[in-house]
Short mmCIF file of C-alpha atoms and ligand atoms in Angstrom, two decimals:
data_model
loop_
_atom_site.label_atom_id
_atom_site.label_comp_id
_atom_site.label_asym_id
_atom_site.label_seq_id
_atom_site.Cartn_x
_atom_site.Cartn_y
_atom_site.Cartn_z
CA UNK A 1 6.71 -32.04 -9.18
CA UNK A 2 5.51 -34.01 -6.34
CA UNK A 3 2.30 -31.97 -6.07
CA UNK A 4 1.47 -33.08 -9.17
CA UNK A 5 2.89 -36.48 -9.61
CA UNK A 6 -0.37 -38.22 -9.32
CA UNK A 7 -2.23 -35.87 -11.64
CA UNK A 8 0.88 -36.40 -14.15
CA UNK A 9 0.12 -40.11 -14.03
CA UNK A 10 -3.58 -39.81 -14.28
CA UNK A 11 -3.05 -37.55 -17.37
CA UNK A 12 -0.37 -39.73 -18.96
CA UNK A 13 -2.58 -42.94 -18.77
CA UNK A 14 -5.64 -41.05 -20.59
CA UNK A 15 -3.30 -40.14 -23.34
CA UNK A 16 -2.32 -43.42 -23.72
CA UNK A 17 -5.13 -44.53 -24.37
CA UNK A 18 -5.57 -42.40 -27.37
CA UNK A 19 -2.00 -43.26 -28.78
CA UNK A 20 -3.17 -46.92 -29.51
CA UNK A 21 -5.45 -45.12 -31.84
CA UNK A 22 -5.50 -43.83 -35.57
CA UNK A 23 -7.98 -41.10 -36.47
CA UNK A 24 -10.03 -40.45 -33.15
CA UNK A 25 -13.78 -40.50 -33.15
CA UNK A 26 -16.29 -38.39 -30.92
CA UNK A 27 -16.36 -41.50 -28.84
CA UNK A 28 -13.03 -41.71 -28.34
CA UNK A 29 -12.13 -37.80 -27.54
CA UNK A 30 -15.02 -38.14 -24.97
CA UNK A 31 -13.49 -41.08 -23.43
CA UNK A 32 -10.24 -38.97 -22.80
CA UNK A 33 -12.07 -36.11 -21.58
CA UNK A 34 -14.06 -38.03 -19.05
CA UNK A 35 -10.32 -39.60 -18.12
CA UNK A 36 -8.61 -35.82 -17.77
CA UNK A 37 -12.02 -34.68 -15.63
CA UNK A 38 -11.56 -37.12 -13.03
CA UNK A 39 -8.06 -36.74 -12.94
CA UNK A 40 -8.17 -32.98 -12.54
CA UNK A 41 -11.16 -33.46 -10.00
CA UNK A 42 -9.21 -35.76 -7.89
CA UNK A 43 -6.13 -33.52 -8.05
CA UNK A 44 -8.49 -30.90 -6.32
CA UNK A 45 -8.39 -28.46 -9.47
CA UNK A 46 -11.87 -26.44 -8.69
CA UNK A 47 -15.04 -27.65 -10.53
CA UNK A 48 -15.65 -24.24 -12.42
CA UNK A 49 -12.03 -24.66 -13.75
CA UNK A 50 -12.08 -28.31 -14.72
CA UNK A 51 -15.91 -27.47 -16.68
CA UNK A 52 -14.39 -24.84 -18.71
CA UNK A 53 -11.15 -26.24 -19.14
CA UNK A 54 -12.58 -29.65 -20.52
CA UNK A 55 -14.94 -27.63 -22.56
CA UNK A 56 -12.62 -25.74 -24.44
CA UNK A 57 -10.50 -29.37 -25.12
CA UNK A 58 -13.39 -30.86 -26.69
CA UNK A 59 -14.34 -28.46 -28.76
CA UNK A 60 -11.27 -27.79 -29.94
CA UNK A 61 -10.41 -31.70 -29.97
CA UNK A 62 -13.81 -32.32 -32.21
CA UNK A 63 -12.72 -29.62 -34.70
CA UNK A 64 -10.36 -29.61 -37.69
CA UNK A 65 -6.97 -29.14 -35.72
CA UNK A 66 -7.23 -32.63 -34.69
CA UNK A 67 -9.12 -34.61 -37.13
CA UNK A 68 -6.90 -33.22 -39.94
CA UNK A 69 -3.91 -34.13 -38.01
CA UNK A 70 -1.08 -36.37 -39.08
CA UNK A 71 -1.35 -37.72 -35.30
CA UNK A 72 -4.26 -36.75 -33.63
CA UNK A 73 -3.29 -38.47 -30.39
CA UNK A 74 -0.49 -35.80 -30.59
CA UNK A 75 -2.40 -33.24 -31.22
CA UNK A 76 -4.75 -33.79 -28.34
CA UNK A 77 -1.73 -33.62 -26.15
CA UNK A 78 -0.82 -30.06 -27.34
CA UNK A 79 -4.35 -28.76 -27.09
CA UNK A 80 -4.12 -29.64 -23.23
CA UNK A 81 -1.00 -28.58 -23.13
CA UNK A 82 -2.02 -25.10 -24.14
CA UNK A 83 -4.99 -25.27 -22.57
CA UNK A 84 -3.25 -25.92 -19.23
CA UNK A 85 -0.49 -23.08 -20.05
CA UNK A 86 -3.89 -20.44 -20.00
CA UNK A 87 -5.22 -21.97 -17.01
CA UNK A 88 -1.69 -21.19 -15.21
CA UNK A 89 -2.02 -17.50 -16.45
CA UNK A 90 -0.35 -17.52 -20.06
CA UNK A 91 0.48 -14.29 -21.30
CA UNK A 92 1.35 -12.79 -18.07
CA UNK A 93 4.61 -14.43 -17.45
CA UNK A 94 6.50 -11.76 -16.17
CA UNK A 95 9.04 -11.01 -13.42
CA UNK A 96 8.79 -8.67 -10.54
CA UNK A 97 7.75 -4.94 -11.15
CA UNK A 98 10.40 -2.97 -9.29
CA UNK A 99 9.60 0.47 -9.03
CA UNK A 100 11.06 3.22 -10.96
CA UNK A 101 12.82 5.02 -8.05
CA UNK A 102 13.75 2.51 -5.51
CA UNK A 103 13.22 1.13 -2.80
CA UNK A 104 10.58 -1.42 -4.93
CA UNK A 105 7.99 -2.37 -2.10
CA UNK A 106 6.77 -5.79 -1.93
CA UNK A 107 4.44 -6.94 0.40
CA UNK A 108 3.42 -10.53 1.33
CA UNK A 109 0.08 -11.78 2.41
CA UNK A 110 -1.98 -14.99 3.18
CA UNK A 111 -3.24 -17.32 5.58
CA UNK A 112 -1.04 -18.18 8.94
CA UNK A 113 1.51 -21.31 7.65
CA UNK A 114 1.18 -20.49 3.98
CA UNK A 115 5.42 -20.20 3.90
CA UNK A 116 5.35 -15.92 3.66
CA UNK A 117 8.22 -15.67 6.36
CA UNK A 118 10.13 -18.68 4.66
CA UNK A 119 9.47 -17.14 0.98
CA UNK A 120 10.49 -13.64 2.48
CA UNK A 121 14.19 -15.29 2.81
CA UNK A 122 13.90 -17.13 -0.49
CA UNK A 123 13.13 -13.87 -2.42
CA UNK A 124 15.90 -11.86 -0.21
CA UNK A 125 18.40 -14.33 -1.19
CA UNK A 126 17.10 -14.40 -4.71
CA UNK A 127 17.42 -10.88 -4.78
CA UNK A 128 20.67 -10.27 -3.59
CA UNK A 129 21.93 -12.93 -5.88
CA UNK A 130 21.10 -10.75 -8.91
CA UNK A 131 22.45 -7.96 -7.55
CA UNK A 132 19.77 -6.26 -5.54
CA UNK A 133 20.28 -4.99 -1.77
CA UNK A 134 16.94 -6.52 0.11
CA UNK A 135 15.75 -5.57 3.50
CA UNK A 136 13.12 -7.70 5.06
CA UNK A 137 10.22 -6.08 7.62
CA UNK A 138 9.06 -7.97 10.25
CA UNK A 139 5.09 -6.65 10.18
CA UNK A 140 3.98 -9.87 11.62
CA UNK A 141 3.14 -8.67 14.89
CA UNK A 142 0.60 -10.88 15.62
CA UNK A 143 2.00 -14.14 16.25
CA UNK A 144 4.73 -13.99 19.23
CA UNK A 145 7.88 -15.79 17.53
CA UNK A 146 7.14 -14.01 14.18
CA UNK A 147 9.69 -11.49 14.64
CA UNK A 148 12.72 -14.05 15.70
CA UNK A 149 11.57 -16.57 13.06
CA UNK A 150 12.17 -13.54 10.11
CA UNK A 151 15.48 -12.69 11.82
CA UNK A 152 16.53 -16.46 11.52
CA UNK A 153 15.62 -16.47 8.05
CA UNK A 154 17.26 -12.88 7.44
CA UNK A 155 20.68 -14.48 8.99
CA UNK A 156 20.52 -17.56 7.03
CA UNK A 157 19.71 -15.75 3.64
CA UNK A 158 22.40 -13.17 4.58
CA UNK A 159 19.79 -10.18 4.60
CA UNK A 160 18.92 -7.75 7.00
CA UNK A 161 15.92 -7.65 8.70
CA UNK A 162 14.31 -4.29 9.77
CA UNK A 163 12.56 -5.32 13.07
CA UNK A 164 10.86 -3.66 16.18
CA UNK A 165 13.20 -5.08 18.53
CA UNK A 166 15.88 -3.14 20.58
CA UNK A 167 19.14 -3.48 18.91
CA UNK A 168 18.07 -4.90 15.33
CA UNK A 169 18.13 -2.08 13.30
CA UNK A 170 15.10 -0.63 14.15
CA UNK A 171 14.48 3.12 14.71
CA UNK A 172 10.97 2.54 14.74
CA UNK A 173 9.19 3.74 18.02
CA UNK A 174 7.69 0.51 18.37
CA UNK A 175 10.21 -1.02 20.44
CA UNK A 176 8.97 -4.46 21.80
CA UNK A 177 10.69 -7.33 23.55
CA UNK A 178 11.05 -10.45 20.94
CA UNK A 179 8.43 -12.72 21.99
CA UNK A 180 5.96 -9.99 22.81
CA UNK A 181 5.67 -8.30 19.48
CA UNK A 182 2.62 -5.69 20.10
CA UNK A 183 3.91 -2.65 18.10
CA UNK A 184 1.96 -1.32 14.97
CA UNK A 185 2.71 -2.98 12.27
CA UNK A 186 1.39 -0.25 10.23
CA UNK A 187 3.94 2.00 11.67
CA UNK A 188 6.52 -0.54 11.30
CA UNK A 189 6.27 -0.91 7.56
CA UNK A 190 5.91 2.82 6.84
CA UNK A 191 9.03 3.39 9.19
CA UNK A 192 10.99 0.57 7.40
CA UNK A 193 10.48 2.42 3.83
CA UNK A 194 12.30 5.60 5.26
CA UNK A 195 14.79 3.35 6.61
CA UNK A 196 15.55 1.81 3.50
CA UNK A 197 15.85 5.19 1.53
CA UNK A 198 18.15 6.24 3.95
CA UNK A 199 20.32 3.60 3.88
CA UNK A 200 19.99 2.82 0.26
CA UNK A 201 17.90 -0.83 0.46
CA UNK A 202 16.43 -0.99 -3.17
CA UNK A 203 13.83 -3.75 -2.31
CA UNK A 204 11.83 -4.16 0.98
CA UNK A 205 10.16 -7.18 1.71
CA UNK A 206 7.17 -6.74 3.92
CA UNK A 207 6.22 -9.91 5.78
CA UNK A 208 2.33 -9.29 7.26
CA UNK A 209 0.43 -11.47 9.76
CA UNK A 210 -1.55 -14.45 8.67
CA UNK A 211 -4.42 -16.25 10.55
CA UNK A 212 -5.68 -20.09 10.19
CA UNK A 213 -8.70 -18.51 8.30
CA UNK A 214 -9.74 -15.22 6.46
CA UNK A 215 -10.86 -13.05 9.08
CA UNK A 216 -11.89 -9.28 8.70
CA UNK A 217 -9.59 -8.23 11.18
CA UNK A 218 -6.34 -9.83 9.74
CA UNK A 219 -7.67 -7.93 5.95
CA UNK A 220 -8.20 -4.62 7.64
CA UNK A 221 -4.51 -4.73 8.67
CA UNK A 222 -3.18 -5.64 5.52
CA UNK A 223 -5.26 -3.35 3.76
CA UNK A 224 -3.65 -0.18 6.38
CA UNK A 225 -0.28 -1.69 5.53
CA UNK A 226 -0.94 -1.41 1.82
CA UNK A 227 -2.05 1.90 2.43
CA UNK A 228 0.52 3.00 4.31
CA UNK A 229 3.23 1.84 1.99
CA UNK A 230 1.54 1.54 -1.47
CA UNK A 231 3.50 -1.57 -2.63
CA UNK A 232 4.72 -2.11 -6.21
CA UNK A 233 4.09 -5.84 -5.92
CA UNK A 234 1.21 -7.61 -3.25
CA UNK A 235 2.30 -11.27 -3.39
CA UNK A 236 -0.32 -13.74 -2.29
CA UNK A 237 1.17 -16.92 -0.62
CA UNK A 238 -0.72 -19.93 -1.18
CA UNK A 239 -0.11 -23.91 0.42
CA UNK A 240 -0.50 -25.98 -2.17
CA UNK A 241 -1.26 -28.52 0.00
CA UNK A 242 -4.93 -26.96 1.25
CA UNK A 243 -7.09 -28.46 -0.99
CA UNK A 244 -10.54 -26.81 -2.01
CA UNK A 245 -10.30 -23.95 0.41
CA UNK A 246 -7.42 -22.52 -1.82
CA UNK A 247 -9.95 -20.69 -4.13
CA UNK A 248 -12.08 -19.24 -1.48
CA UNK A 249 -9.27 -18.00 0.24
CA UNK A 250 -7.49 -17.09 -2.92
CA UNK A 251 -10.78 -15.02 -3.96
CA UNK A 252 -11.17 -13.31 0.04
CA UNK A 253 -7.69 -11.92 0.04
CA UNK A 254 -7.84 -10.98 -3.84
CA UNK A 255 -10.93 -8.66 -2.80
CA UNK A 256 -9.33 -8.17 0.55
CA UNK A 257 -5.94 -6.38 -0.82
CA UNK A 258 -6.20 -6.93 -4.75
CA UNK A 259 -2.89 -8.57 -4.88
CA UNK A 260 -0.97 -8.31 -7.90
CA UNK A 261 0.55 -11.97 -8.04
CA UNK A 262 0.92 -15.66 -6.68
CA UNK A 263 3.07 -17.69 -5.15
CA UNK A 264 2.53 -21.58 -4.66
CA UNK A 265 4.13 -22.76 -2.27
CA UNK A 266 4.89 -26.07 -0.75
CA UNK A 267 4.95 -27.79 -4.28
CA UNK A 268 7.13 -30.73 -2.93
CA UNK A 269 4.40 -31.62 -0.54
CA UNK A 270 2.89 -35.11 -2.02
CA UNK A 271 -0.50 -34.25 -1.19
CA UNK A 272 -2.77 -32.95 -4.30
CA UNK A 273 -1.62 -29.82 -5.47
CA UNK A 274 -4.21 -28.96 -8.18
CA UNK A 275 -6.49 -26.29 -6.17
CA UNK A 276 -3.57 -23.97 -6.29
CA UNK A 277 -3.99 -24.62 -10.03
CA UNK A 278 -6.86 -22.62 -10.05
CA UNK A 279 -5.81 -19.81 -8.24
CA UNK A 280 -4.59 -18.18 -11.26
CA UNK A 281 -8.00 -19.03 -13.35
CA UNK A 282 -10.45 -17.60 -10.91
CA UNK A 283 -8.17 -14.51 -9.94
CA UNK A 284 -6.81 -13.54 -13.16
CA UNK A 285 -3.73 -12.83 -11.42
CA UNK A 286 -0.42 -14.29 -12.64
CA UNK A 287 1.70 -17.03 -10.77
CA UNK A 288 4.97 -15.03 -10.61
CA UNK A 289 6.90 -18.25 -8.22
CA UNK A 290 6.65 -21.46 -7.15
CA UNK A 291 8.48 -22.53 -3.72
CA UNK A 292 9.76 -26.34 -3.34
CA UNK A 293 10.88 -26.65 0.23
CA UNK A 294 12.21 -25.25 3.28
CA UNK A 295 15.50 -24.67 1.68
CA UNK A 296 16.53 -20.94 0.41
CA UNK A 297 17.14 -21.88 -3.26
CA UNK A 298 13.67 -24.38 -3.21
CA UNK A 299 12.61 -21.74 -5.12
CA UNK A 300 11.88 -20.67 -8.96
CA UNK A 301 10.55 -18.16 -11.34
CA UNK A 302 7.02 -19.51 -12.53
CA UNK A 303 6.56 -20.11 -15.98
CA UNK A 304 3.24 -21.02 -17.09
CA UNK A 305 4.32 -23.04 -19.98
CA UNK A 306 7.16 -24.62 -18.28
CA UNK A 307 4.66 -25.67 -15.84
CA UNK A 308 2.16 -27.30 -18.11
CA UNK A 309 4.94 -29.62 -19.95
CA UNK A 310 6.11 -30.45 -16.44
CA UNK A 311 2.46 -31.72 -15.22
CA UNK A 312 2.01 -33.42 -18.71
CA UNK A 313 5.22 -34.75 -18.91
P1 GDP B 1 4.00 -18.36 7.23
O1 GDP B 1 2.89 -18.67 8.53
O2 GDP B 1 2.83 -17.83 6.13
O3 GDP B 1 4.92 -16.97 7.64
O4 GDP B 1 4.45 -19.27 7.12
P2 GDP B 1 6.13 -20.00 7.33
O5 GDP B 1 7.09 -19.44 6.12
O6 GDP B 1 6.51 -19.75 8.77
O7 GDP B 1 5.90 -21.40 6.86
C1 GDP B 1 5.18 -22.34 7.79
C2 GDP B 1 5.71 -23.73 7.63
O8 GDP B 1 6.28 -24.28 6.44
C3 GDP B 1 7.38 -23.68 7.96
O9 GDP B 1 7.51 -24.87 8.62
C4 GDP B 1 7.94 -23.59 6.70
O10 GDP B 1 9.15 -24.28 7.07
C5 GDP B 1 7.49 -24.57 5.92
N1 GDP B 1 7.30 -24.33 4.50
C6 GDP B 1 7.13 -23.13 4.12
N2 GDP B 1 7.46 -23.66 2.78
C7 GDP B 1 7.83 -24.51 2.33
C8 GDP B 1 7.54 -25.34 0.98
O11 GDP B 1 7.96 -24.50 0.08
N3 GDP B 1 7.89 -26.38 1.14
C9 GDP B 1 7.54 -27.19 2.17
N4 GDP B 1 7.84 -28.50 2.38
N5 GDP B 1 7.78 -26.63 3.42
C10 GDP B 1 7.21 -24.89 3.44
#
């Protein structure tokens, strides 16, 4: 995965130095841990996460499981793999939380440009492909072109869009011209649920407004939408390329909307993606999906163990 190419290379270098040795001394282990630490920090993994990660590895590597192993270097790699899996949210490898009584309501939150609208299309496409009947909802009325953009995405994914615009399945009274979206996003979201119930859509995906930075007004709006529609999932979409800001942003959204899951987007980018790796660990919320490009199919269900193995490949 492009966002982790450099991290993967660096970690594999660190393990290479170990492989030439038989029994490992404490200084061999410390040397490797220093390399791992530097690789993670250079990849933008947050300092707190790196600290606790490397101290757990050191403790385990100095313990019996390595000194008594037939192949100590391999044992260290396997410890790193297990600990990395934990950081990525081991134990909470779960699919979407579907409602017992449809529609399932999924709300998307995140900064502007994080990839929410693109994700709405991907999720819609994926759900349709797995036998669901999704409906996309344009509740981002902040950005002039957001409604139109969701309609384009919906058309591409062949998933209908509920939008506050004349003629497009809008049964909302918030009828506005495209490009002049000034309606009430809370009402649009609420109306979309009634619409889905009436027309038998089983999943409603609500795209919400983002800002360039976290701000109170944005958070309040997201909270109001959440309170109005009581989502089964609130997915926080985070651009893997935003670097160290990822942790602060994730914390702010966690406090603001108490999201239920994380989507890492732009993992195809070649910037350092490590900050995104801290998000599950810092918020304690599971990563549910990964987005790896602009196309509808550049999307996958996230499995912590598989991602750890790919990073350590
Ligand atoms: P929003 O403001 O959160 O709705 O973000 P958008 O969905 O509009 O995405 C912002 C930009 O990022 C668009 O140009 C998308 O095509 C692009 N984008 C979204 N997801 C990905 C991804 O996984 N990989 C890449 N390379 N680009 C993406």
